Amino acid sequence: MKKHLLLYVVVALFIFPKIYGQKSDYGLNLNEPLEFKHESLLLPTFLIASGAFGIRKGPIRDLSVEIRESLKPDGSKVTVDDYLPAVGIASAYGLEFAGYKGRYDWKNKTGVLLVSGLFMYSSVRITKNNISARRPSGRSVSTFPSGHTALTFMGAEFLHQEYGHRSIWFSIGGYSIATLTGFLRIYNDKHWFNDVLAGAGIGILSTKLGYWLYPMIKNIIFKDKNKVEYSSQSKKSYTIQFAPIVTNNEVQLGAYIQF
């Protein structure tokens, strides 16, 4: 069973950064042509789909159960996973204020982060509210997906997009923290393995969409004279609609995107 956990760590620490490499999906500033790469959605989509398949009986569900049994949770907790989700985001801002410039200045970083965070939070909350999957500890039915993992991977991808082009070690560091968070959520008996897979996918996808949508939203709201061209090779048009969603005394924002 240990080989499954080792494989998970190896994939997260080495394959993820090498898939992305030192090149970001996006331009160096808001006025550069922005080409949305559909292939960049393959990894997060795969993770989310794999996590979803693990909700019911099947190979992924069996693997999740096997991983929990191998860890033999005894009630002891490692609470550091409650603080790790902030590391990637804090690192990006810390580097910025230390004079180590990333792709965007702190104002535009914040704009990207708000869009990414809104998508991530809404996705996690809506899914939790509509899928009653019980936690491995049996204490609640809000296990899928892992919100802590989603937030940490969102921060890891945020750090990668801002500073991964400078050194791949920023990407490796961010994703190492995210991987550790996912593992600890399983170790602390808070989530199943498939919950963590889906959370990782949502986190990565949220940041990618944040970097893509933010320049578009900025142009619409502030009507920038130097608008961003969203694709340097395509003349396709995009339609974006936003609408509030009210559920269980919560106010969320839904987005409709037409290609």
Short mmCIF file of N, CA and C in Angstrom, two decimals, residues 1-13 15 59-71 179 182-183 186 193-194 196-197:
data_model
loop_
_atom_site.label_atom_id
_atom_site.label_comp_id
_atom_site.label_asym_id
_atom_site.label_seq_id
_atom_site.Cartn_x
_atom_site.Cartn_y
_atom_site.Cartn_z
N MET A 1 0.82 -1.21 0.00
CA MET A 1 0.00 0.00 0.00
C MET A 1 0.85 1.26 0.00
N LYS A 2 2.04 1.16 0.62
CA LYS A 2 2.90 2.33 0.67
C LYS A 2 3.30 2.77 -0.72
N LYS A 3 3.36 1.83 -1.66
CA LYS A 3 3.76 2.19 -3.01
C LYS A 3 2.74 3.12 -3.66
N HIS A 4 1.46 3.02 -3.29
CA HIS A 4 0.45 3.93 -3.83
C HIS A 4 0.68 5.35 -3.34
N LEU A 5 1.00 5.49 -2.06
CA LEU A 5 1.26 6.81 -1.51
C LEU A 5 2.53 7.40 -2.11
N LEU A 6 3.54 6.57 -2.28
CA LEU A 6 4.79 7.04 -2.88
C LEU A 6 4.54 7.50 -4.31
N LEU A 7 3.74 6.74 -5.05
CA LEU A 7 3.42 7.10 -6.42
C LEU A 7 2.71 8.46 -6.47
N TYR A 8 1.78 8.67 -5.55
CA TYR A 8 1.05 9.93 -5.50
C TYR A 8 1.99 11.10 -5.27
N VAL A 9 2.93 10.94 -4.35
CA VAL A 9 3.89 11.99 -4.06
C VAL A 9 4.79 12.26 -5.27
N VAL A 10 5.26 11.20 -5.91
CA VAL A 10 6.14 11.36 -7.07
C VAL A 10 5.42 12.09 -8.19
N VAL A 11 4.18 11.71 -8.46
CA VAL A 11 3.41 12.37 -9.51
C VAL A 11 3.26 13.85 -9.23
N ALA A 12 2.88 14.18 -8.00
CA ALA A 12 2.64 15.58 -7.66
C ALA A 12 3.91 16.42 -7.66
N LEU A 13 4.99 15.87 -7.13
CA LEU A 13 6.22 16.65 -6.98
C LEU A 13 6.99 16.81 -8.29
N ILE A 15 5.98 15.17 -11.80
CA ILE A 15 5.28 15.21 -13.08
C ILE A 15 4.54 16.53 -13.26
N PRO A 59 -12.81 1.15 -8.98
CA PRO A 59 -11.38 1.05 -8.67
C PRO A 59 -10.85 2.22 -7.84
N ILE A 60 -11.29 3.44 -8.15
CA ILE A 60 -10.78 4.60 -7.42
C ILE A 60 -11.32 4.61 -6.00
N ARG A 61 -12.58 4.21 -5.85
CA ARG A 61 -13.16 4.11 -4.51
C ARG A 61 -12.42 3.04 -3.70
N ASP A 62 -12.14 1.92 -4.32
CA ASP A 62 -11.41 0.85 -3.63
C ASP A 62 -10.02 1.33 -3.22
N LEU A 63 -9.37 2.10 -4.09
CA LEU A 63 -8.05 2.63 -3.77
C LEU A 63 -8.14 3.59 -2.59
N SER A 64 -9.18 4.43 -2.57
CA SER A 64 -9.36 5.37 -1.46
C SER A 64 -9.52 4.64 -0.14
N VAL A 65 -10.30 3.58 -0.14
CA VAL A 65 -10.51 2.78 1.07
C VAL A 65 -9.21 2.10 1.48
N GLU A 66 -8.48 1.59 0.50
CA GLU A 66 -7.22 0.89 0.78
C GLU A 66 -6.19 1.85 1.39
N ILE A 67 -6.14 3.07 0.87
CA ILE A 67 -5.20 4.06 1.40
C ILE A 67 -5.55 4.39 2.85
N ARG A 68 -6.84 4.58 3.14
CA ARG A 68 -7.24 4.89 4.52
C ARG A 68 -6.89 3.75 5.46
N GLU A 69 -7.15 2.53 5.03
CA GLU A 69 -6.85 1.38 5.88
C GLU A 69 -5.36 1.24 6.12
N SER A 70 -4.55 1.61 5.14
CA SER A 70 -3.10 1.49 5.30
C SER A 70 -2.57 2.52 6.29
N LEU A 71 -3.24 3.68 6.37
CA LEU A 71 -2.80 4.72 7.30
C LEU A 71 -3.26 4.44 8.73
N THR A 179 0.73 19.12 -2.20
CA THR A 179 0.69 17.66 -2.07
C THR A 179 0.67 17.24 -0.60
N GLY A 182 -2.80 17.73 0.80
CA GLY A 182 -3.70 16.66 0.41
C GLY A 182 -3.46 15.40 1.19
N PHE A 183 -2.20 15.05 1.38
CA PHE A 183 -1.87 13.84 2.15
C PHE A 183 -2.35 13.96 3.60
N ILE A 186 -5.96 13.35 4.20
CA ILE A 186 -6.26 11.92 4.26
C ILE A 186 -5.77 11.33 5.59
N PHE A 193 -9.11 9.73 -0.59
CA PHE A 193 -8.14 10.04 -1.64
C PHE A 193 -8.81 10.71 -2.83
N ASN A 194 -10.01 10.23 -3.22
CA ASN A 194 -10.68 10.82 -4.39
C ASN A 194 -11.15 12.25 -4.10
N VAL A 196 -9.42 14.40 -2.44
CA VAL A 196 -8.20 15.18 -2.63
C VAL A 196 -7.91 15.36 -4.11
N LEU A 197 -8.12 14.29 -4.90
CA LEU A 197 -7.91 14.40 -6.35
C LEU A 197 -8.78 15.49 -6.94
#
